[in-house]
Amino acid sequence: MCIEFLDRLSRSKAPLTLTQPDEINNLVVLRAAGFVAAFTLRSVRDGESREWGRFLAVTPTGRAALADGSRSSTCDG
């Protein structure tokens, strides 16, 4: 669930680099919802594409979602 991932991020030391595709997807969903400040980067080297995400902070909206204890928000997009 996205809220669980958001909670995990909120307990992490920022900035945090994410390299796993599922974590990057969750980060993109949380960013689109306005819950985190983050960005993603994609590079191509020797014909191979690589993507990573960079978590910067939980926003006030994200903190409010955590305080509400909402468990219904998923990262399914």
PDB file of C-alpha atoms in Angstrom:
ATOM      1  CA  MET A   1       0.000   0.000   0.000  1.00  0.00           C
ATOM      2  CA  CYS A   2       1.170   3.495  -0.747  1.00  0.00           C
ATOM      3  CA  ILE A   3       0.553   4.756   2.773  1.00  0.00           C
ATOM      4  CA  GLU A   4       2.807   2.003   4.119  1.00  0.00           C
ATOM      5  CA  PHE A   5       5.482   2.973   1.588  1.00  0.00           C
ATOM      6  CA  LEU A   6       4.986   6.639   2.526  1.00  0.00           C
ATOM      7  CA  ASP A   7       5.406   5.719   6.186  1.00  0.00           C
ATOM      8  CA  ARG A   8       8.628   3.877   5.361  1.00  0.00           C
ATOM      9  CA  LEU A   9       9.925   6.900   3.446  1.00  0.00           C
ATOM     10  CA  SER A  10       8.975   9.231   6.304  1.00  0.00           C
ATOM     11  CA  ARG A  11      11.245   7.215   8.601  1.00  0.00           C
ATOM     12  CA  SER A  12      14.153   7.255   6.138  1.00  0.00           C
ATOM     13  CA  LYS A  13      16.950   9.754   6.039  1.00  0.00           C
ATOM     14  CA  ALA A  14      16.502  11.979   2.983  1.00  0.00           C
ATOM     15  CA  PRO A  15      17.657  12.280   0.329  1.00  0.00           C
ATOM     16  CA  LEU A  16      17.159   8.620  -0.498  1.00  0.00           C
ATOM     17  CA  THR A  17      17.924   7.000  -3.853  1.00  0.00           C
ATOM     18  CA  LEU A  18      15.582   4.234  -5.023  1.00  0.00           C
ATOM     19  CA  THR A  19      16.569   1.781  -7.737  1.00  0.00           C
ATOM     20  CA  GLN A  20      13.947  -0.979  -7.580  1.00  0.00           C
ATOM     21  CA  PRO A  21      11.224  -0.575 -10.240  1.00  0.00           C
ATOM     22  CA  ASP A  22       8.352  -1.163  -7.787  1.00  0.00           C
ATOM     23  CA  GLU A  23       9.748   1.436  -5.380  1.00  0.00           C
ATOM     24  CA  ILE A  24      10.198   3.933  -8.210  1.00  0.00           C
ATOM     25  CA  ASN A  25       6.601   3.338  -9.312  1.00  0.00           C
ATOM     26  CA  ASN A  26       5.357   3.869  -5.747  1.00  0.00           C
ATOM     27  CA  LEU A  27       7.411   7.054  -5.520  1.00  0.00           C
ATOM     28  CA  VAL A  28       5.874   8.371  -8.756  1.00  0.00           C
ATOM     29  CA  VAL A  29       2.348   7.681  -7.445  1.00  0.00           C
ATOM     30  CA  LEU A  30       3.098   9.415  -4.134  1.00  0.00           C
ATOM     31  CA  ARG A  31       4.588  12.391  -5.969  1.00  0.00           C
ATOM     32  CA  ALA A  32       1.522  12.643  -8.234  1.00  0.00           C
ATOM     33  CA  ALA A  33      -0.693  12.644  -5.125  1.00  0.00           C
ATOM     34  CA  GLY A  34       1.389  15.481  -3.670  1.00  0.00           C
ATOM     35  CA  PHE A  35       2.568  13.367  -0.732  1.00  0.00           C
ATOM     36  CA  VAL A  36       6.305  13.604  -1.414  1.00  0.00           C
ATOM     37  CA  ALA A  37       8.881  15.839  -3.018  1.00  0.00           C
ATOM     38  CA  ALA A  38      10.820  13.593  -5.370  1.00  0.00           C
ATOM     39  CA  PHE A  39      12.129  13.193  -8.885  1.00  0.00           C
ATOM     40  CA  THR A  40      13.044  10.392 -11.224  1.00  0.00           C
ATOM     41  CA  LEU A  41      15.899  10.171 -13.675  1.00  0.00           C
ATOM     42  CA  ARG A  42      16.551   7.921 -16.632  1.00  0.00           C
ATOM     43  CA  SER A  43      19.899   7.458 -18.292  1.00  0.00           C
ATOM     44  CA  VAL A  44      21.033   5.448 -21.261  1.00  0.00           C
ATOM     45  CA  ARG A  45      24.556   4.119 -21.355  1.00  0.00           C
ATOM     46  CA  ASP A  46      25.856   1.645 -23.906  1.00  0.00           C
ATOM     47  CA  GLY A  47      22.300   1.173 -25.128  1.00  0.00           C
ATOM     48  CA  GLU A  48      21.070   0.152 -21.674  1.00  0.00           C
ATOM     49  CA  SER A  49      18.404   2.249 -19.965  1.00  0.00           C
ATOM     50  CA  ARG A  50      18.525   2.753 -16.213  1.00  0.00           C
ATOM     51  CA  GLU A  51      16.007   4.581 -14.025  1.00  0.00           C
ATOM     52  CA  TRP A  52      16.173   5.680 -10.434  1.00  0.00           C
ATOM     53  CA  GLY A  53      14.130   7.811  -8.078  1.00  0.00           C
ATOM     54  CA  ARG A  54      15.240  10.328  -5.528  1.00  0.00           C
ATOM     55  CA  PHE A  55      13.050  10.918  -2.473  1.00  0.00           C
ATOM     56  CA  LEU A  56      13.585  14.357  -0.948  1.00  0.00           C
ATOM     57  CA  ALA A  57      10.859  14.889   1.672  1.00  0.00           C
ATOM     58  CA  VAL A  58       7.336  14.124   2.802  1.00  0.00           C
ATOM     59  CA  THR A  59       5.094  17.114   2.079  1.00  0.00           C
ATOM     60  CA  PRO A  60       2.550  18.563   4.529  1.00  0.00           C
ATOM     61  CA  THR A  61      -0.145  16.753   2.514  1.00  0.00           C
ATOM     62  CA  GLY A  62       1.765  13.506   2.958  1.00  0.00           C
ATOM     63  CA  ARG A  63       2.142  14.095   6.696  1.00  0.00           C
ATOM     64  CA  ALA A  64      -1.612  14.715   6.934  1.00  0.00           C
ATOM     65  CA  ALA A  65      -2.286  11.415   5.136  1.00  0.00           C
ATOM     66  CA  LEU A  66      -0.022   9.620   7.599  1.00  0.00           C
ATOM     67  CA  ALA A  67      -1.731  11.311  10.557  1.00  0.00           C
ATOM     68  CA  ASP A  68      -5.144  10.214   9.246  1.00  0.00           C
ATOM     69  CA  GLY A  69      -3.890   6.645   9.319  1.00  0.00           C
ATOM     70  CA  SER A  70      -5.494   6.002   5.952  1.00  0.00           C
ATOM     71  CA  ARG A  71      -4.807   2.461   4.768  1.00  0.00           C
ATOM     72  CA  SER A  72      -7.090   2.611   1.746  1.00  0.00           C
ATOM     73  CA  SER A  73      -4.667   4.403  -0.553  1.00  0.00           C
ATOM     74  CA  THR A  74      -2.816   1.979  -2.799  1.00  0.00           C
ATOM     75  CA  CYS A  75       0.053   2.534  -5.189  1.00  0.00           C
ATOM     76  CA  ASP A  76      -1.802   0.907  -8.068  1.00  0.00           C
ATOM     77  CA  GLY A  77      -1.983   4.188  -9.924  1.00  0.00           C
TER      78      GLY A  77
END
